Tab-separated table of C-alpha atoms in Angstrom:
chain	number	residue	atom	x	y	z
A	1	MET	CA	-40.602	6.601	-5.437
A	2	ASP	CA	-43.169	4.359	-3.724
A	3	TYR	CA	-42.350	1.586	-6.173
A	4	LEU	CA	-38.607	1.866	-5.536
A	5	VAL	CA	-39.045	1.887	-1.751
A	6	TYR	CA	-41.803	-0.683	-1.231
A	7	VAL	CA	-41.536	-3.001	-4.244
A	8	SER	CA	-38.114	-3.102	-5.901
A	9	HIS	CA	-36.195	-2.011	-2.752
A	10	ASP	CA	-33.593	-0.005	-4.661
A	11	ALA	CA	-34.627	3.613	-4.101
A	12	GLU	CA	-31.001	4.485	-3.416
A	13	ASN	CA	-30.321	4.498	-7.157
A	14	LEU	CA	-32.774	7.319	-7.839
A	15	GLN	CA	-31.798	9.164	-4.668
A	16	PHE	CA	-28.147	9.117	-5.680
A	17	TRP	CA	-28.900	10.068	-9.298
A	18	LEU	CA	-31.015	13.065	-8.271
A	19	TRP	CA	-28.305	14.219	-5.902
A	20	LEU	CA	-25.618	13.870	-8.585
A	21	GLN	CA	-27.603	15.958	-11.082
A	22	GLU	CA	-28.047	18.724	-8.532
A	23	TYR	CA	-24.451	18.423	-7.320
A	24	THR	CA	-23.098	18.756	-10.847
A	25	LYS	CA	-24.995	22.019	-11.346
A	26	ARG	CA	-23.731	23.398	-8.044
A	27	PHE	CA	-20.152	22.387	-8.780
A	28	TYR	CA	-20.048	24.169	-12.127
A	29	SER	CA	-21.734	27.196	-10.518
A	30	ALA	CA	-18.928	27.491	-7.965
A	31	PRO	CA	-16.221	30.147	-8.447
A	32	PRO	CA	-13.371	29.142	-10.802
A	33	SER	CA	-10.921	29.397	-7.922
A	34	GLU	CA	-12.756	26.604	-6.102
A	35	GLN	CA	-13.192	24.479	-9.213
A	36	ALA	CA	-9.440	24.712	-9.819
A	37	LEU	CA	-8.854	22.714	-6.637
A	38	SER	CA	-10.824	19.754	-7.999
A	39	LEU	CA	-9.655	18.911	-11.488
A	40	PRO	CA	-11.585	16.574	-13.812
A	41	TRP	CA	-10.874	12.904	-13.274
A	42	THR	CA	-9.491	11.233	-16.388
A	43	PRO	CA	-7.727	8.053	-15.258
A	44	ILE	CA	-5.111	6.698	-17.633
A	45	ASP	CA	-4.332	3.506	-15.767
A	46	PRO	CA	-6.532	1.210	-13.674
A	47	PRO	CA	-6.835	2.156	-9.983
A	48	GLN	CA	-4.150	0.932	-7.643
A	49	THR	CA	-4.379	-2.594	-6.365
A	50	LEU	CA	-4.831	-3.446	-2.730
A	51	GLY	CA	-1.848	-2.431	-0.631
A	52	GLN	CA	-0.045	-0.584	-3.430
A	53	ASP	CA	1.972	2.456	-2.372
A	54	PRO	CA	0.415	5.617	-3.868
A	55	SER	CA	3.894	7.063	-4.472
A	56	GLN	CA	4.513	4.292	-7.012
A	57	LEU	CA	1.518	5.238	-9.129
A	58	PRO	CA	2.144	6.991	-12.462
A	59	SER	CA	1.978	10.749	-12.240
A	60	ARG	CA	-1.237	12.357	-13.416
A	61	THR	CA	-1.186	15.342	-15.734
A	62	PHE	CA	-3.893	17.894	-16.393
A	63	ASP	CA	-4.235	20.547	-19.049
A	64	LYS	CA	-4.329	23.634	-16.867
A	65	GLN	CA	-4.812	26.042	-19.779
A	66	LYS	CA	-7.898	24.101	-20.865
A	67	ILE	CA	-9.647	24.671	-17.555
A	68	GLY	CA	-8.373	28.228	-17.109
A	69	VAL	CA	-5.862	27.595	-14.330
A	70	THR	CA	-2.267	28.756	-14.445
A	71	GLN	CA	-1.060	28.337	-10.889
A	72	TYR	CA	-2.427	26.982	-7.655
A	73	GLU	CA	-1.205	25.366	-4.488
A	74	ILE	CA	-2.826	23.150	-1.896
A	75	ASN	CA	-2.504	23.648	1.837
A	76	PHE	CA	-3.016	20.249	3.442
A	77	ASP	CA	-3.401	21.835	6.902
A	78	GLN	CA	-6.389	23.967	5.946
A	79	GLN	CA	-9.837	22.817	7.055
A	80	ASP	CA	-12.782	22.215	4.750
A	81	LEU	CA	-13.811	25.226	2.737
A	82	PRO	CA	-17.362	26.512	3.223
A	83	MET	CA	-20.008	25.338	0.832
A	84	SER	CA	-20.931	27.356	-2.213
A	85	PRO	CA	-23.557	30.055	-1.530
A	86	ALA	CA	-25.855	28.275	-3.979
A	87	PHE	CA	-25.855	25.206	-1.777
A	88	ASP	CA	-29.149	24.518	-0.003
A	89	LYS	CA	-27.987	23.889	3.543
A	90	GLN	CA	-31.420	22.908	4.816
A	91	SER	CA	-31.894	20.093	2.305
A	92	PHE	CA	-28.312	18.993	2.772
A	93	THR	CA	-28.659	18.595	6.547
A	94	SER	CA	-32.247	17.360	6.668
A	95	GLY	CA	-31.315	13.667	6.577
A	96	VAL	CA	-29.641	11.644	9.311
A	97	THR	CA	-27.615	8.441	9.225
A	98	ASN	CA	-28.563	5.345	11.174
A	99	SER	CA	-25.015	4.830	12.423
A	100	ASN	CA	-23.279	6.213	15.503
A	101	ARG	CA	-20.042	6.675	13.625
A	102	SER	CA	-19.296	9.966	11.958
A	103	ALA	CA	-19.153	10.296	8.199
A	104	ASN	CA	-15.388	10.741	8.299
A	105	GLU	CA	-14.915	7.451	10.138
A	106	SER	CA	-17.094	5.675	7.585
A	107	VAL	CA	-15.078	7.204	4.769
A	108	GLU	CA	-11.806	6.116	6.330
A	109	ASP	CA	-13.098	2.570	6.715
A	110	ALA	CA	-14.239	2.547	3.095
A	111	TYR	CA	-10.839	3.732	1.926
A	112	ALA	CA	-9.121	1.127	4.078
A	113	GLN	CA	-11.250	-1.738	2.730
A	114	ALA	CA	-10.464	-0.577	-0.800
A	115	GLY	CA	-6.749	-0.655	-0.015
A	116	LEU	CA	-6.287	3.136	-0.209
A	117	LYS	CA	-3.925	4.269	2.520
A	118	TRP	CA	-3.785	8.039	2.218
A	119	HIS	CA	-6.372	10.721	2.921
A	120	SER	CA	-8.193	12.926	0.438
A	121	PHE	CA	-7.590	16.651	-0.009
A	122	THR	CA	-9.694	18.475	2.581
A	123	ILE	CA	-9.208	21.855	0.893
A	124	GLN	CA	-11.225	20.851	-2.124
A	125	PRO	CA	-14.739	22.285	-2.461
A	126	PHE	CA	-17.688	20.152	-1.392
A	127	ARG	CA	-15.356	17.680	0.314
A	128	SER	CA	-17.638	17.372	3.358
A	129	GLU	CA	-20.583	16.606	1.111
A	130	ILE	CA	-18.595	14.011	-0.849
A	131	ASN	CA	-17.645	12.355	2.438
A	132	ARG	CA	-21.313	12.126	3.369
A	133	VAL	CA	-22.093	10.596	-0.034
A	134	ILE	CA	-19.383	7.997	0.515
A	135	SER	CA	-20.689	7.151	3.990
A	136	HIS	CA	-24.289	6.909	2.723
A	137	TYR	CA	-23.936	5.273	-0.707
A	138	LEU	CA	-20.438	3.979	-1.420
A	139	ALA	CA	-19.052	2.594	1.838
A	140	PRO	CA	-19.654	-1.095	2.619
A	141	ASN	CA	-22.749	-1.580	4.806
A	142	ALA	CA	-23.770	2.050	4.233
A	143	PRO	CA	-27.389	2.995	5.007
A	144	ARG	CA	-28.142	3.318	1.292
A	145	GLU	CA	-25.343	1.236	-0.152
A	146	LEU	CA	-25.335	1.047	-3.938
A	147	ASN	CA	-24.947	-2.323	-5.598
A	148	LEU	CA	-21.342	-1.910	-6.732
A	149	SER	CA	-18.726	-4.517	-7.424
A	150	HIS	CA	-15.540	-4.418	-5.379
A	151	LYS	CA	-13.581	-3.249	-8.422
A	152	ALA	CA	-16.017	-0.429	-9.213
A	153	ARG	CA	-16.155	0.664	-5.569
A	154	ALA	CA	-12.358	0.796	-5.345
A	155	ALA	CA	-12.146	2.767	-8.601
A	156	VAL	CA	-14.677	5.360	-7.442
A	157	LEU	CA	-13.073	5.780	-4.026
A	158	HIS	CA	-9.673	6.104	-5.680
A	159	ALA	CA	-11.043	8.887	-7.878
A	160	LEU	CA	-12.731	10.660	-4.974
A	161	GLN	CA	-9.451	10.650	-3.079
A	162	HIS	CA	-8.002	12.916	-5.739
A	163	THR	CA	-10.875	15.185	-6.623
A	164	THR	CA	-14.457	16.163	-5.867
A	165	HIS	CA	-15.152	16.835	-9.540
A	166	PRO	CA	-18.387	15.169	-10.763
A	167	SER	CA	-16.362	13.193	-13.308
A	168	ALA	CA	-14.955	11.156	-10.403
A	169	LEU	CA	-18.407	9.611	-10.023
A	170	SER	CA	-18.797	8.709	-13.693
A	171	ILE	CA	-18.625	4.961	-13.024
A	172	VAL	CA	-21.414	5.114	-10.461
A	173	ARG	CA	-23.413	7.528	-12.615
A	174	ASP	CA	-23.343	5.199	-15.615
A	175	MET	CA	-24.247	2.181	-13.487
A	176	VAL	CA	-27.127	3.926	-11.729
A	177	GLU	CA	-28.502	5.477	-14.898
A	178	GLY	CA	-28.315	2.144	-16.711
A	179	THR	CA	-30.215	0.441	-13.889
A	180	LEU	CA	-32.884	3.142	-13.792
A	181	ARG	CA	-33.413	3.176	-17.553
A	182	GLY	CA	-33.023	-0.504	-18.315
A	183	GLN	CA	-34.550	-2.129	-15.252
A	184	SER	CA	-36.389	0.160	-12.839
A	185	HIS	CA	-38.392	2.121	-15.408
A	186	PRO	CA	-39.710	-0.885	-17.411
A	187	ASN	CA	-40.550	-2.746	-14.208
A	188	PHE	CA	-42.302	0.334	-12.852
A	189	ILE	CA	-44.503	0.483	-15.961
A	190	ARG	CA	-45.445	-3.192	-15.552
A	191	TRP	CA	-46.204	-2.619	-11.871
A	192	SER	CA	-48.299	0.457	-12.614
A	193	ILE	CA	-50.461	-1.546	-15.019
A	194	CYS	CA	-51.509	-3.886	-12.209
A	195	ASN	CA	-54.826	-2.744	-10.749
A	196	GLY	CA	-54.867	-5.077	-7.769
A	197	ASN	CA	-52.579	-5.975	-4.910
A	198	LYS	CA	-51.001	-9.406	-4.622
A	199	PRO	CA	-53.851	-11.104	-2.687
A	200	ARG	CA	-56.420	-9.800	-5.205
A	201	VAL	CA	-54.381	-10.945	-8.215
A	202	LEU	CA	-53.832	-14.399	-6.713
A	203	PHE	CA	-57.537	-14.660	-5.952
A	204	VAL	CA	-58.493	-13.749	-9.516
A	205	ARG	CA	-55.869	-16.062	-10.983
A	206	ASN	CA	-57.079	-18.983	-8.896
A	207	SER	CA	-60.653	-18.155	-9.891
A	208	GLY	CA	-59.671	-18.422	-13.527
A	209	ILE	CA	-58.027	-21.778	-12.909
A	210	ALA	CA	-61.131	-22.936	-11.028
A	211	HIS	CA	-63.368	-22.011	-13.980
A	212	VAL	CA	-61.181	-23.973	-16.392
A	213	ILE	CA	-61.093	-26.996	-14.096
A	214	GLY	CA	-64.856	-26.739	-13.677
A	215	ALA	CA	-65.309	-26.717	-17.461
A	216	ILE	CA	-63.156	-29.843	-17.799
A	217	ILE	CA	-65.093	-31.653	-15.040
A	218	LEU	CA	-68.388	-30.701	-16.686
A	219	ALA	CA	-67.126	-31.901	-20.056
A	220	VAL	CA	-66.053	-35.261	-18.612
A	221	PHE	CA	-69.424	-35.674	-16.915
A	222	LEU	CA	-71.343	-34.899	-20.113
A	223	VAL	CA	-69.182	-37.248	-22.189
A	224	LEU	CA	-69.603	-40.129	-19.755
A	225	SER	CA	-73.311	-39.500	-19.116
A	226	GLY	CA	-74.338	-40.339	-22.651
A	227	ARG	CA	-76.151	-37.040	-23.233
A	228	SER	CA	-76.278	-35.304	-26.595
A	229	ARG	CA	-73.094	-33.684	-27.822
A	230	TRP	CA	-74.797	-30.268	-27.868
A	231	TRP	CA	-74.951	-30.313	-24.074
A	232	ARG	CA	-71.170	-30.077	-24.110
A	233	LEU	CA	-71.368	-26.502	-25.397
A	234	PHE	CA	-72.133	-25.453	-21.828
A	235	VAL	CA	-68.387	-25.605	-21.211
A	236	VAL	CA	-67.863	-22.615	-23.510
A	237	PRO	CA	-68.823	-19.892	-20.969
A	238	LEU	CA	-66.660	-21.498	-18.306
A	239	PHE	CA	-63.686	-21.685	-20.656
A	240	LEU	CA	-64.144	-18.110	-21.851
A	241	VAL	CA	-64.425	-16.681	-18.345
A	242	GLY	CA	-61.615	-18.810	-16.957
A	243	PHE	CA	-59.105	-18.109	-19.712
A	244	SER	CA	-59.905	-14.397	-19.964
A	245	ILE	CA	-59.552	-13.591	-16.262
A	246	GLY	CA	-56.616	-15.994	-15.930
A	247	VAL	CA	-54.599	-14.416	-18.754
A	248	ALA	CA	-55.375	-10.903	-17.496
A	249	ALA	CA	-54.440	-11.896	-13.934
A	250	TYR	CA	-51.123	-13.206	-15.254
A	251	LYS	CA	-50.404	-9.564	-16.189
A	252	GLY	CA	-51.609	-8.372	-12.777
A	253	LEU	CA	-55.049	-7.200	-13.897
A	254	CYS	CA	-58.443	-7.942	-12.403
A	255	VAL	CA	-61.019	-7.776	-15.208
A	256	ILE	CA	-63.841	-6.846	-12.827
A	257	VAL	CA	-61.908	-3.935	-11.336
A	258	HIS	CA	-60.817	-2.877	-14.812
A	259	SER	CA	-64.420	-2.540	-15.934
A	260	THR	CA	-64.629	0.608	-13.795
A	261	HIS	CA	-61.089	1.806	-14.706
A	262	CYS	CA	-60.118	1.728	-11.047
A	263	ARG	CA	-57.323	0.124	-9.076
A	264	GLY	CA	-57.088	-1.198	-5.565
A	265	LEU	CA	-55.245	0.793	-2.934
A	266	ARG	CA	-51.674	-0.296	-2.255
A	267	PRO	CA	-50.993	-1.635	1.257
A	268	TRP	CA	-49.258	1.585	2.318
A	269	GLU	CA	-52.160	3.665	0.954
A	270	GLN	CA	-54.901	1.924	2.895
A	271	PHE	CA	-54.367	3.520	6.295
A	272	GLY	CA	-54.073	7.223	5.506
A	273	ASP	CA	-51.111	9.575	5.744
A	274	ALA	CA	-50.744	9.079	9.497
A	275	ALA	CA	-49.916	5.410	8.984
A	276	SER	CA	-47.160	6.284	6.524
A	277	LEU	CA	-45.164	8.120	9.141
A	278	THR	CA	-42.028	6.441	10.368
A	279	SER	CA	-41.839	5.286	13.983
A	280	PHE	CA	-38.566	4.608	15.796
A	281	ASP	CA	-37.499	2.314	18.567
A	282	ALA	CA	-35.612	3.584	21.583
A	283	ASP	CA	-32.305	2.406	20.123
A	284	ASP	CA	-32.957	4.339	16.928
A	285	GLU	CA	-34.016	7.496	18.735
A	286	ALA	CA	-30.817	7.421	20.774
A	287	THR	CA	-28.814	8.145	17.624
A	288	LEU	CA	-30.969	11.140	16.621
A	289	SER	CA	-31.187	14.606	18.079
A	290	THR	CA	-34.451	16.001	19.442
A	291	ASP	CA	-34.921	18.232	16.405
A	292	GLU	CA	-34.312	15.327	14.039
A	293	VAL	CA	-36.814	13.070	15.785
A	294	TYR	CA	-39.401	15.844	15.796
A	295	SER	CA	-38.772	16.590	12.129
A	296	MET	CA	-38.965	12.961	11.013
A	297	SER	CA	-42.067	12.240	13.093
A	298	HIS	CA	-43.951	14.962	11.215
A	299	ARG	CA	-42.953	13.978	7.696
A	300	SER	CA	-44.341	11.270	5.485
A	301	LYS	CA	-42.220	8.448	4.144
A	302	ARG	CA	-42.499	9.995	0.688
A	303	ALA	CA	-40.715	13.129	1.894
A	304	ILE	CA	-38.088	11.116	3.748
A	305	SER	CA	-37.368	8.887	0.761
A	306	MET	CA	-36.656	11.933	-1.408
A	307	ASP	CA	-33.914	13.167	0.917
A	308	THR	CA	-30.342	12.678	-0.235
A	309	PHE	CA	-29.025	11.807	3.206
A	310	GLY	CA	-30.963	9.925	5.830
A	311	THR	CA	-31.713	6.524	7.244
A	312	SER	CA	-31.922	3.391	5.146
A	313	ASN	CA	-34.879	2.897	2.840
A	314	SER	CA	-36.298	0.117	4.993
A	315	TYR	CA	-39.984	0.532	5.808
A	316	ASP	CA	-40.155	-1.982	8.661
A	317	HIS	CA	-40.685	0.875	11.140
A	318	GLU	CA	-43.673	2.324	9.327
A	319	LEU	CA	-46.957	2.054	11.182
A	320	TRP	CA	-48.925	0.597	8.282
A	321	VAL	CA	-46.821	-2.595	8.216
A	322	GLU	CA	-48.210	-4.014	11.451
A	323	LYS	CA	-51.724	-2.822	10.655
A	324	TYR	CA	-51.654	-4.529	7.274
A	325	LYS	CA	-50.427	-7.804	8.779
A	326	LYS	CA	-53.414	-7.815	11.149
A	327	LYS	CA	-55.886	-7.135	8.354
A	328	PRO	CA	-58.173	-10.098	7.500
A	329	LEU	CA	-57.544	-11.884	4.218
A	330	LEU	CA	-60.911	-10.943	2.716
A	331	GLN	CA	-60.246	-7.271	3.423
A	332	ARG	CA	-56.862	-7.579	1.732
A	333	ILE	CA	-58.507	-9.073	-1.356
A	334	PHE	CA	-61.453	-6.689	-1.583
A	335	THR	CA	-59.815	-3.355	-0.834
A	336	LYS	CA	-61.051	0.129	-1.565
A	337	GLN	CA	-60.573	1.358	-5.115
A	338	ILE	CA	-59.579	4.649	-6.681
A	339	TRP	CA	-59.779	5.960	-10.228
A	340	VAL	CA	-56.773	5.384	-12.511
A	341	GLN	CA	-55.891	8.951	-13.458
A	342	ASP	CA	-53.153	8.268	-16.000
A	343	GLU	CA	-54.764	7.857	-19.419
A	344	THR	CA	-51.717	6.008	-20.785
A	345	ILE	CA	-52.027	3.391	-18.052
A	346	ARG	CA	-55.726	2.968	-18.841
A	347	LEU	CA	-54.938	2.438	-22.528
A	348	LEU	CA	-52.328	-0.186	-21.677
A	349	GLN	CA	-54.798	-1.941	-19.399
A	350	ASP	CA	-57.434	-1.893	-22.160
A	351	ARG	CA	-54.970	-3.501	-24.543
A	352	ILE	CA	-54.125	-6.256	-22.067
A	353	VAL	CA	-57.802	-7.009	-21.413
A	354	ILE	CA	-58.525	-7.184	-25.155
A	355	GLN	CA	-55.575	-9.523	-25.605
A	356	SER	CA	-56.893	-11.711	-22.785
A	357	TYR	CA	-60.271	-11.944	-24.552
A	358	ILE	CA	-58.561	-12.916	-27.808
A	359	TRP	CA	-56.488	-15.580	-26.070
A	360	SER	CA	-59.563	-16.970	-24.323
A	361	VAL	CA	-61.376	-17.341	-27.674
A	362	MET	CA	-58.327	-18.925	-29.310
A	363	LEU	CA	-58.048	-21.473	-26.491
A	364	THR	CA	-61.771	-22.123	-26.087
A	365	ILE	CA	-62.562	-22.932	-29.731
A	366	PRO	CA	-60.172	-25.882	-30.193
A	367	LEU	CA	-60.862	-27.275	-26.718
A	368	THR	CA	-64.622	-27.110	-27.262
A	369	ALA	CA	-64.281	-28.710	-30.700
A	370	LEU	CA	-62.248	-31.527	-29.163
A	371	ILE	CA	-64.815	-32.087	-26.397
A	372	VAL	CA	-67.743	-32.085	-28.845
A	373	ALA	CA	-65.941	-34.528	-31.167
A	374	LEU	CA	-65.419	-37.115	-28.428
A	375	PRO	CA	-67.674	-40.164	-28.757
A	376	VAL	CA	-70.556	-40.750	-26.375
A	377	PHE	CA	-69.944	-43.100	-23.457
A	378	HIS	CA	-72.837	-44.564	-21.442
A	379	VAL	CA	-70.896	-44.946	-18.192
A	380	ILE	CA	-72.897	-42.746	-15.828
């Protein structure tokens, strides 16, 4: 989760996906009488266009015998039904939104922007929870707004107007799962392989470039000085060191740190757990109750980021941000190190370092041969 919050800035995808998996289990664990109020969503036609009258839409049919329902009626005046007994109320109410508007107002605005003019069925099970999901993930400018196109957002909201069945979220589920599998997971593996933070990697990369430039300057000096060609072999160590650490740094690895199978601490890990706590300005605290402020002030960002409902995933309020900005450059480069515990990561790092050595040899041999073959000039 640290990678999604601090690096890729799209933790909302995993947060939504985890909620949907748990929500699906709770929905199918609900009594059949409650499930009958929220039928599966199987759209036949595209969702209505902006401003279209819902009464003009084609009628939707469901196979009632297939889902075990023979007769039911909906009372539009009835309030929201209570949540299923299996629902964890504490985890559901632990998060808070960073907006003064209620979830219902956010939902109404989202429906209005999508061109949907009528209200959803309040009698359906889990309707209050679905409204909170819309206000947190699906509504425009939501605290954890998912990256949805206007067409996909309108289609999902149109489905959620009719039912709270998990199938209504199939479009978002497929999009989020595709992003997590095809983008977030591969990028997380690449990020995990890096054993240094950005200042350290840039320092090592520039060191590799400096070694290569130094080898070229030495070669030019030896060629122009009229010395024996064998003196030019002194460029070999510089080329080998420069290319090896440069290629490894291109993959985010510091060869020196790798020799001990350690990695540098991430910026948010360098100041202890106390620095990972979230602080709030007066304007932010005004929107939270006393219990919520107390609860959030005693929980780490890791715990907050795992909540389904809460503030945005921004970490600008975290205490370590200002401390890290004030940290001297040398301390950012040469940070404390910890052991890489994952054996798979260590094996991947070993492979990258070996590849960097191979590339350095492949580049050094032809360059050295070219430098040695140059004629002698008595200029210097």
